C-alpha cells in the first residue's frame, strides 16, 4: 500500500493512536486539511512576479551581490533564514547567507517607522552555510551552520556587539532554533535524514555560553528528554549518542508560541507540533494526509499573532502557505518564474503588517541571484 493511502486509512481508522502519538484537546483537528485561504484566491502575478491575495503588494528590498537601495552595503548571496527586531519606532530584518566558508554569515537591513530602508550592514562573517536560526527574547539572532559539526553563533541584529560562537549548544548539522521562555530552553532542529530534535537548557536563561544539550527520546510511545553526553559530536555524532532518540527526516524551520514548538521536516513534508506543556507531539500537517496538498517542500516557518502559521516551500511551486488555527492549509502567495529557487527567511515586522522573505536563488537559479522581498497588506488580526 502506498504511504499516502496507508496514512489516510490510519487517520480515518484510529486517530492519533494510529501514529503512536497522544494529541491534546486543543489539537484534535490535526493534521491540517486543504481548504480556502482566509485571504481569498491568489491574483495574477504583480510586476515582481508574485501572486498575492487581493489587497496585498510586494516590493524588492535587496538583491544578492547588489547594493541595498538607499545604502552602500552589498547584499549577501544565498539569503536564507531571517527574523525581525524592533528598533525604536522602526525595525530590523536579519538574513543568513547559506554560503560555504568564508562567504557564510548574516546581514541586516534597518527600516524607519514608515518602512523606508535607512541602513544595511553585516552582523556575522566567515562562517559556513548559515541556513536558518532563530531570534531570542533578549534581542539576539542565533545563526546556525548547516554543515556536519556546525556551530550556532549568537549575533547582534543592531551591529554593535561582535558575534559569539556557542559550542555548548552542540555541534551538528544545525538548521533552526526556537526559544521557549516559559521553560527557559532553546529547541534545535537537525537537517539530516535521521536527524533529531534537541533542546538546549542554559545554565542561566539569557546566557548561552553554558548549559546542557538534550535530545528528544521516544520509548514505548512515551517522550522524554535525555542529556547528550558529548555535545561536540566527536567522535560520535550527537544524533547517535542516546538510545531511543526520536528520528526526524530532515529537520528545517522551528517556531514557538504558547507552549507549542512547531517545526518542519522536509524529507516527509510535515509540520510537527511539540506540546511542551504535556510533553506530547503531533503531526500538524502532512502532504500525504490531505487531498491536493498545497504545501510541499516544507521548509521555513513563522507565525502571526492571530495564530496563523506561514510555511515556506523549498521547491514545490514556490509558495508560502498559511495554516490557520482551524487547521486549514492554503497558499498565501506564489513566486512565479523561479522554479530553481526556494523560499527562505519568512518573518513579520513587530507590527505584524509586513512579511519579509527571500528567494534564495531568484530568477537565475544561482546563489548570486537571491532576492529579498517585503509583502504589505491587510494581514488579519482576529479570527
PDB file of C-alpha atoms in Angstrom, residues 34-279:
ATOM      1  CA  UNK A  34      -6.651  21.649   2.239  1.00  0.00           C
ATOM      2  CA  UNK A  35      -9.200  24.443   2.159  1.00  0.00           C
ATOM      3  CA  UNK A  36      -9.901  28.036   1.170  1.00  0.00           C
ATOM      4  CA  UNK A  37      -7.459  30.714   2.244  1.00  0.00           C
ATOM      5  CA  UNK A  38      -8.744  33.277   4.737  1.00  0.00           C
ATOM      6  CA  UNK A  39      -7.358  35.871   2.301  1.00  0.00           C
ATOM      7  CA  UNK A  40      -9.129  34.567  -0.764  1.00  0.00           C
ATOM      8  CA  UNK A  41      -7.648  33.323  -4.052  1.00  0.00           C
ATOM      9  CA  UNK A  42      -4.308  34.410  -5.476  1.00  0.00           C
ATOM     10  CA  UNK A  43      -4.427  37.161  -8.083  1.00  0.00           C
ATOM     11  CA  UNK A  44      -2.335  37.472 -11.241  1.00  0.00           C
ATOM     12  CA  UNK A  45       1.388  37.941 -10.722  1.00  0.00           C
ATOM     13  CA  UNK A  46       2.493  41.503  -9.996  1.00  0.00           C
ATOM     14  CA  UNK A  47       5.474  43.324 -11.511  1.00  0.00           C
ATOM     15  CA  UNK A  48       7.782  41.326  -9.201  1.00  0.00           C
ATOM     16  CA  UNK A  49       6.336  38.018 -10.395  1.00  0.00           C
ATOM     17  CA  UNK A  50       4.493  37.359  -7.137  1.00  0.00           C
ATOM     18  CA  UNK A  51       0.896  36.197  -6.949  1.00  0.00           C
ATOM     19  CA  UNK A  52      -0.815  37.662  -3.888  1.00  0.00           C
ATOM     20  CA  UNK A  53      -4.339  37.855  -2.473  1.00  0.00           C
ATOM     21  CA  UNK A  54      -6.426  40.924  -3.205  1.00  0.00           C
ATOM     22  CA  UNK A  55      -5.179  43.995  -1.329  1.00  0.00           C
ATOM     23  CA  UNK A  56      -1.565  42.879  -0.879  1.00  0.00           C
ATOM     24  CA  UNK A  57       1.507  44.345  -2.589  1.00  0.00           C
ATOM     25  CA  UNK A  58       5.167  43.338  -2.834  1.00  0.00           C
ATOM     26  CA  UNK A  59       8.451  45.165  -3.200  1.00  0.00           C
ATOM     27  CA  UNK A  60      12.064  44.079  -3.605  1.00  0.00           C
ATOM     28  CA  UNK A  61      14.218  45.028  -0.619  1.00  0.00           C
ATOM     29  CA  UNK A  62      17.580  43.682  -1.762  1.00  0.00           C
ATOM     30  CA  UNK A  63      19.304  41.611  -4.418  1.00  0.00           C
ATOM     31  CA  UNK A  64      22.355  39.428  -3.863  1.00  0.00           C
ATOM     32  CA  UNK A  65      25.689  40.929  -4.996  1.00  0.00           C
ATOM     33  CA  UNK A  66      23.991  44.321  -5.447  1.00  0.00           C
ATOM     34  CA  UNK A  67      23.928  47.369  -3.212  1.00  0.00           C
ATOM     35  CA  UNK A  68      20.851  47.547  -0.986  1.00  0.00           C
ATOM     36  CA  UNK A  69      18.913  50.576  -2.332  1.00  0.00           C
ATOM     37  CA  UNK A  70      19.443  53.593  -0.123  1.00  0.00           C
ATOM     38  CA  UNK A  71      22.688  52.214   1.333  1.00  0.00           C
ATOM     39  CA  UNK A  72      26.235  51.399   0.253  1.00  0.00           C
ATOM     40  CA  UNK A  73      26.058  47.806   1.553  1.00  0.00           C
ATOM     41  CA  UNK A  74      26.245  44.868  -0.870  1.00  0.00           C
ATOM     42  CA  UNK A  75      23.634  42.212  -0.008  1.00  0.00           C
ATOM     43  CA  UNK A  76      24.892  38.683   0.586  1.00  0.00           C
ATOM     44  CA  UNK A  77      24.365  35.732  -1.733  1.00  0.00           C
ATOM     45  CA  UNK A  78      22.020  32.823  -0.967  1.00  0.00           C
ATOM     46  CA  UNK A  79      19.813  34.624   1.580  1.00  0.00           C
ATOM     47  CA  UNK A  80      18.214  32.142   3.954  1.00  0.00           C
ATOM     48  CA  UNK A  81      16.724  32.229   7.472  1.00  0.00           C
ATOM     49  CA  UNK A  82      15.634  35.565   8.905  1.00  0.00           C
ATOM     50  CA  UNK A  83      13.855  37.435  11.689  1.00  0.00           C
ATOM     51  CA  UNK A  84      12.696  40.947  12.603  1.00  0.00           C
ATOM     52  CA  UNK A  85      13.536  43.093  15.624  1.00  0.00           C
ATOM     53  CA  UNK A  86      12.026  46.299  16.981  1.00  0.00           C
ATOM     54  CA  UNK A  87      14.328  49.314  16.583  1.00  0.00           C
ATOM     55  CA  UNK A  88      12.685  52.272  18.251  1.00  0.00           C
ATOM     56  CA  UNK A  89       9.764  53.169  16.015  1.00  0.00           C
ATOM     57  CA  UNK A  90      11.305  51.174  13.174  1.00  0.00           C
ATOM     58  CA  UNK A  91      12.617  47.642  12.849  1.00  0.00           C
ATOM     59  CA  UNK A  92      15.475  45.483  11.579  1.00  0.00           C
ATOM     60  CA  UNK A  93      15.339  42.402   9.351  1.00  0.00           C
ATOM     61  CA  UNK A  94      18.267  39.980   9.591  1.00  0.00           C
ATOM     62  CA  UNK A  95      19.092  37.344   6.977  1.00  0.00           C
ATOM     63  CA  UNK A  96      21.569  34.468   6.851  1.00  0.00           C
ATOM     64  CA  UNK A  97      23.913  33.695   3.969  1.00  0.00           C
ATOM     65  CA  UNK A  98      23.908  29.988   3.122  1.00  0.00           C
ATOM     66  CA  UNK A  99      27.334  30.125   1.506  1.00  0.00           C
ATOM     67  CA  UNK A 100      30.381  27.977   2.153  1.00  0.00           C
ATOM     68  CA  UNK A 101      33.093  29.461   4.340  1.00  0.00           C
ATOM     69  CA  UNK A 102      34.343  32.108   4.339  1.00  0.00           C
ATOM     70  CA  UNK A 103      31.343  33.611   2.496  1.00  0.00           C
ATOM     71  CA  UNK A 104      28.763  32.492   5.056  1.00  0.00           C
ATOM     72  CA  UNK A 105      27.366  34.799   7.718  1.00  0.00           C
ATOM     73  CA  UNK A 106      24.442  37.164   8.206  1.00  0.00           C
ATOM     74  CA  UNK A 107      23.375  40.692   7.270  1.00  0.00           C
ATOM     75  CA  UNK A 108      20.755  43.163   8.447  1.00  0.00           C
ATOM     76  CA  UNK A 109      18.543  45.851   6.921  1.00  0.00           C
ATOM     77  CA  UNK A 110      17.240  48.729   9.049  1.00  0.00           C
ATOM     78  CA  UNK A 111      13.827  50.316   8.401  1.00  0.00           C
ATOM     79  CA  UNK A 112      12.214  53.534   9.602  1.00  0.00           C
ATOM     80  CA  UNK A 113       8.710  53.636  11.073  1.00  0.00           C
ATOM     81  CA  UNK A 114       7.332  54.136   7.565  1.00  0.00           C
ATOM     82  CA  UNK A 115       9.226  51.175   6.112  1.00  0.00           C
ATOM     83  CA  UNK A 116      11.951  53.190   4.404  1.00  0.00           C
ATOM     84  CA  UNK A 117      15.339  51.467   4.268  1.00  0.00           C
ATOM     85  CA  UNK A 118      17.763  53.519   6.347  1.00  0.00           C
ATOM     86  CA  UNK A 119      20.775  51.211   6.523  1.00  0.00           C
ATOM     87  CA  UNK A 120      22.269  47.780   5.886  1.00  0.00           C
ATOM     88  CA  UNK A 121      25.302  46.061   7.384  1.00  0.00           C
ATOM     89  CA  UNK A 122      26.973  42.756   8.297  1.00  0.00           C
ATOM     90  CA  UNK A 123      26.447  41.090  11.667  1.00  0.00           C
ATOM     91  CA  UNK A 124      28.393  37.838  11.065  1.00  0.00           C
ATOM     92  CA  UNK A 125      31.180  36.888   8.653  1.00  0.00           C
ATOM     93  CA  UNK A 126      33.486  33.995   7.852  1.00  0.00           C
ATOM     94  CA  UNK A 127      31.172  31.150   8.804  1.00  0.00           C
ATOM     95  CA  UNK A 128      29.916  28.119   6.900  1.00  0.00           C
ATOM     96  CA  UNK A 129      26.485  27.712   5.255  1.00  0.00           C
ATOM     97  CA  UNK A 130      24.364  29.673   7.693  1.00  0.00           C
ATOM     98  CA  UNK A 131      20.950  28.301   6.888  1.00  0.00           C
ATOM     99  CA  UNK A 132      18.195  29.039   9.392  1.00  0.00           C
ATOM    100  CA  UNK A 133      18.328  30.052  13.041  1.00  0.00           C
ATOM    101  CA  UNK A 134      16.049  31.908  15.415  1.00  0.00           C
ATOM    102  CA  UNK A 135      15.537  35.030  17.457  1.00  0.00           C
ATOM    103  CA  UNK A 136      15.868  35.234  21.250  1.00  0.00           C
ATOM    104  CA  UNK A 137      13.748  37.086  23.829  1.00  0.00           C
ATOM    105  CA  UNK A 138      16.796  39.209  24.683  1.00  0.00           C
ATOM    106  CA  UNK A 139      17.103  40.519  21.150  1.00  0.00           C
ATOM    107  CA  UNK A 140      19.847  38.472  19.516  1.00  0.00           C
ATOM    108  CA  UNK A 141      19.852  36.338  16.366  1.00  0.00           C
ATOM    109  CA  UNK A 142      21.004  32.709  16.507  1.00  0.00           C
ATOM    110  CA  UNK A 143      22.623  31.904  13.178  1.00  0.00           C
ATOM    111  CA  UNK A 144      23.032  28.166  12.565  1.00  0.00           C
ATOM    112  CA  UNK A 145      25.584  26.392  10.371  1.00  0.00           C
ATOM    113  CA  UNK A 146      24.027  23.660   8.250  1.00  0.00           C
ATOM    114  CA  UNK A 147      27.158  21.515   7.993  1.00  0.00           C
ATOM    115  CA  UNK A 148      28.418  18.417   9.766  1.00  0.00           C
ATOM    116  CA  UNK A 149      29.701  19.543  13.185  1.00  0.00           C
ATOM    117  CA  UNK A 150      28.316  23.018  12.560  1.00  0.00           C
ATOM    118  CA  UNK A 151      28.008  25.648  15.273  1.00  0.00           C
ATOM    119  CA  UNK A 152      25.399  28.111  16.482  1.00  0.00           C
ATOM    120  CA  UNK A 153      26.517  31.758  16.501  1.00  0.00           C
ATOM    121  CA  UNK A 154      24.809  34.385  18.614  1.00  0.00           C
ATOM    122  CA  UNK A 155      24.785  37.691  16.786  1.00  0.00           C
ATOM    123  CA  UNK A 156      23.682  41.279  17.391  1.00  0.00           C
ATOM    124  CA  UNK A 157      20.999  42.460  14.913  1.00  0.00           C
ATOM    125  CA  UNK A 158      21.952  46.067  15.723  1.00  0.00           C
ATOM    126  CA  UNK A 159      25.541  45.502  14.578  1.00  0.00           C
ATOM    127  CA  UNK A 160      27.110  46.772  17.809  1.00  0.00           C
ATOM    128  CA  UNK A 161      28.384  43.673  19.596  1.00  0.00           C
ATOM    129  CA  UNK A 162      30.562  41.047  17.899  1.00  0.00           C
ATOM    130  CA  UNK A 163      29.114  37.639  17.093  1.00  0.00           C
ATOM    131  CA  UNK A 164      29.921  34.843  19.571  1.00  0.00           C
ATOM    132  CA  UNK A 165      30.150  31.121  18.867  1.00  0.00           C
ATOM    133  CA  UNK A 166      28.061  28.988  21.241  1.00  0.00           C
ATOM    134  CA  UNK A 167      29.624  25.485  21.291  1.00  0.00           C
ATOM    135  CA  UNK A 168      27.596  24.397  24.330  1.00  0.00           C
ATOM    136  CA  UNK A 169      24.550  24.301  22.030  1.00  0.00           C
ATOM    137  CA  UNK A 170      26.097  21.325  20.255  1.00  0.00           C
ATOM    138  CA  UNK A 171      27.919  20.620  17.045  1.00  0.00           C
ATOM    139  CA  UNK A 172      25.773  19.019  14.370  1.00  0.00           C
ATOM    140  CA  UNK A 173      24.078  19.897  11.092  1.00  0.00           C
ATOM    141  CA  UNK A 174      22.079  22.734  12.598  1.00  0.00           C
ATOM    142  CA  UNK A 175      19.027  24.177  10.957  1.00  0.00           C
ATOM    143  CA  UNK A 176      16.696  26.264  13.124  1.00  0.00           C
ATOM    144  CA  UNK A 177      16.360  27.424  16.724  1.00  0.00           C
ATOM    145  CA  UNK A 178      13.236  28.453  18.649  1.00  0.00           C
ATOM    146  CA  UNK A 179      13.298  29.889  22.153  1.00  0.00           C
ATOM    147  CA  UNK A 180      10.811  28.754  24.790  1.00  0.00           C
ATOM    148  CA  UNK A 181      10.841  31.441  27.513  1.00  0.00           C
ATOM    149  CA  UNK A 182       8.325  29.505  29.599  1.00  0.00           C
ATOM    150  CA  UNK A 183      10.607  26.519  30.179  1.00  0.00           C
ATOM    151  CA  UNK A 184      13.756  28.587  29.527  1.00  0.00           C
ATOM    152  CA  UNK A 185      15.076  26.309  26.780  1.00  0.00           C
ATOM    153  CA  UNK A 186      16.006  26.625  23.098  1.00  0.00           C
ATOM    154  CA  UNK A 187      14.698  23.989  20.665  1.00  0.00           C
ATOM    155  CA  UNK A 188      17.003  22.996  17.807  1.00  0.00           C
ATOM    156  CA  UNK A 189      16.371  21.084  14.572  1.00  0.00           C
ATOM    157  CA  UNK A 190      18.875  18.957  12.646  1.00  0.00           C
ATOM    158  CA  UNK A 191      18.945  18.696   8.862  1.00  0.00           C
ATOM    159  CA  UNK A 192      19.744  15.018   8.491  1.00  0.00           C
ATOM    160  CA  UNK A 193      17.513  12.265   7.126  1.00  0.00           C
ATOM    161  CA  UNK A 194      17.962  10.580  10.516  1.00  0.00           C
ATOM    162  CA  UNK A 195      18.211  13.802  12.471  1.00  0.00           C
ATOM    163  CA  UNK A 196      16.942  14.563  15.965  1.00  0.00           C
ATOM    164  CA  UNK A 197      15.036  17.239  17.803  1.00  0.00           C
ATOM    165  CA  UNK A 198      17.043  18.888  20.569  1.00  0.00           C
ATOM    166  CA  UNK A 199      16.676  21.410  23.314  1.00  0.00           C
ATOM    167  CA  UNK A 200      19.411  23.424  24.985  1.00  0.00           C
ATOM    168  CA  UNK A 201      18.947  24.232  28.662  1.00  0.00           C
ATOM    169  CA  UNK A 202      21.160  27.230  29.519  1.00  0.00           C
ATOM    170  CA  UNK A 203      22.718  27.349  32.971  1.00  0.00           C
ATOM    171  CA  UNK A 204      21.349  30.892  33.161  1.00  0.00           C
ATOM    172  CA  UNK A 205      18.458  31.983  30.938  1.00  0.00           C
ATOM    173  CA  UNK A 206      19.668  34.715  28.640  1.00  0.00           C
ATOM    174  CA  UNK A 207      23.255  33.418  28.643  1.00  0.00           C
ATOM    175  CA  UNK A 208      24.004  30.707  26.070  1.00  0.00           C
ATOM    176  CA  UNK A 209      27.654  30.266  26.993  1.00  0.00           C
ATOM    177  CA  UNK A 210      26.973  27.182  29.123  1.00  0.00           C
ATOM    178  CA  UNK A 211      24.223  24.660  29.667  1.00  0.00           C
ATOM    179  CA  UNK A 212      23.004  21.172  28.809  1.00  0.00           C
ATOM    180  CA  UNK A 213      22.130  19.815  25.369  1.00  0.00           C
ATOM    181  CA  UNK A 214      19.285  17.292  25.408  1.00  0.00           C
ATOM    182  CA  UNK A 215      17.674  15.137  22.732  1.00  0.00           C
ATOM    183  CA  UNK A 216      14.055  14.012  22.456  1.00  0.00           C
ATOM    184  CA  UNK A 217      13.595  10.282  23.107  1.00  0.00           C
ATOM    185  CA  UNK A 218      10.600   8.080  22.451  1.00  0.00           C
ATOM    186  CA  UNK A 219      10.400   4.703  24.181  1.00  0.00           C
ATOM    187  CA  UNK A 220       7.165   2.700  24.048  1.00  0.00           C
ATOM    188  CA  UNK A 221       5.329   5.797  22.874  1.00  0.00           C
ATOM    189  CA  UNK A 222       6.479   7.905  25.811  1.00  0.00           C
ATOM    190  CA  UNK A 223       8.536  11.040  25.174  1.00  0.00           C
ATOM    191  CA  UNK A 224      11.373  12.195  27.400  1.00  0.00           C
ATOM    192  CA  UNK A 225      14.449  14.390  27.211  1.00  0.00           C
ATOM    193  CA  UNK A 226      17.892  12.855  27.655  1.00  0.00           C
ATOM    194  CA  UNK A 227      21.244  14.581  28.069  1.00  0.00           C
ATOM    195  CA  UNK A 228      23.612  14.326  25.097  1.00  0.00           C
ATOM    196  CA  UNK A 229      26.889  13.061  26.613  1.00  0.00           C
ATOM    197  CA  UNK A 230      29.213  14.786  24.128  1.00  0.00           C
ATOM    198  CA  UNK A 231      27.647  17.907  22.565  1.00  0.00           C
ATOM    199  CA  UNK A 232      30.795  18.408  20.469  1.00  0.00           C
ATOM    200  CA  UNK A 233      29.640  15.468  18.330  1.00  0.00           C
ATOM    201  CA  UNK A 234      33.058  13.836  18.145  1.00  0.00           C
ATOM    202  CA  UNK A 235      33.865  11.068  17.632  1.00  0.00           C
ATOM    203  CA  UNK A 236      30.185  10.013  17.795  1.00  0.00           C
ATOM    204  CA  UNK A 237      27.660  12.391  16.259  1.00  0.00           C
ATOM    205  CA  UNK A 238      25.101  13.814  18.675  1.00  0.00           C
ATOM    206  CA  UNK A 239      22.150  12.104  16.988  1.00  0.00           C
ATOM    207  CA  UNK A 240      23.726   8.690  17.615  1.00  0.00           C
ATOM    208  CA  UNK A 241      24.696   9.076  21.259  1.00  0.00           C
ATOM    209  CA  UNK A 242      21.382   8.409  23.019  1.00  0.00           C
ATOM    210  CA  UNK A 243      19.476   5.147  22.711  1.00  0.00           C
ATOM    211  CA  UNK A 244      15.855   5.663  21.706  1.00  0.00           C
ATOM    212  CA  UNK A 245      16.409   9.153  20.306  1.00  0.00           C
ATOM    213  CA  UNK A 246      13.409  10.025  18.150  1.00  0.00           C
ATOM    214  CA  UNK A 247      14.354  10.341  14.479  1.00  0.00           C
ATOM    215  CA  UNK A 248      13.049  13.039  12.140  1.00  0.00           C
ATOM    216  CA  UNK A 249      13.510  13.175   8.380  1.00  0.00           C
ATOM    217  CA  UNK A 250      15.340  16.403   7.583  1.00  0.00           C
ATOM    218  CA  UNK A 251      14.593  18.971  10.275  1.00  0.00           C
ATOM    219  CA  UNK A 252      14.020  22.504   8.977  1.00  0.00           C
ATOM    220  CA  UNK A 253      12.239  25.550  10.417  1.00  0.00           C
ATOM    221  CA  UNK A 254      11.078  25.996  14.019  1.00  0.00           C
ATOM    222  CA  UNK A 255       8.682  28.424  15.670  1.00  0.00           C
ATOM    223  CA  UNK A 256       7.487  28.553  19.292  1.00  0.00           C
ATOM    224  CA  UNK A 257       4.308  30.052  20.704  1.00  0.00           C
ATOM    225  CA  UNK A 258       2.035  29.442  23.682  1.00  0.00           C
ATOM    226  CA  UNK A 259       3.535  26.179  24.862  1.00  0.00           C
ATOM    227  CA  UNK A 260       4.000  24.581  21.436  1.00  0.00           C
ATOM    228  CA  UNK A 261       7.084  24.368  19.237  1.00  0.00           C
ATOM    229  CA  UNK A 262       6.110  23.881  15.604  1.00  0.00           C
ATOM    230  CA  UNK A 263       8.896  22.509  13.425  1.00  0.00           C
ATOM    231  CA  UNK A 264       9.123  21.148   9.910  1.00  0.00           C
ATOM    232  CA  UNK A 265      10.731  18.147   8.251  1.00  0.00           C
ATOM    233  CA  UNK A 266      11.411  18.312   4.533  1.00  0.00           C
ATOM    234  CA  UNK A 267      12.008  14.588   3.965  1.00  0.00           C
ATOM    235  CA  UNK A 268       8.355  13.758   4.599  1.00  0.00           C
ATOM    236  CA  UNK A 269       6.752  17.204   4.091  1.00  0.00           C
ATOM    237  CA  UNK A 270       5.473  17.503   7.635  1.00  0.00           C
ATOM    238  CA  UNK A 271       4.836  20.183  10.198  1.00  0.00           C
ATOM    239  CA  UNK A 272       5.153  18.848  13.736  1.00  0.00           C
ATOM    240  CA  UNK A 273       3.656  20.288  16.917  1.00  0.00           C
ATOM    241  CA  UNK A 274       5.597  19.537  20.080  1.00  0.00           C
ATOM    242  CA  UNK A 275       3.428  20.398  23.090  1.00  0.00           C
ATOM    243  CA  UNK A 276       5.961  21.317  25.755  1.00  0.00           C
ATOM    244  CA  UNK A 277       3.271  21.600  28.440  1.00  0.00           C
ATOM    245  CA  UNK A 278       2.111  17.992  28.114  1.00  0.00           C
ATOM    246  CA  UNK A 279       5.312  16.651  26.530  1.00  0.00           C
TER     247      UNK A 279
END
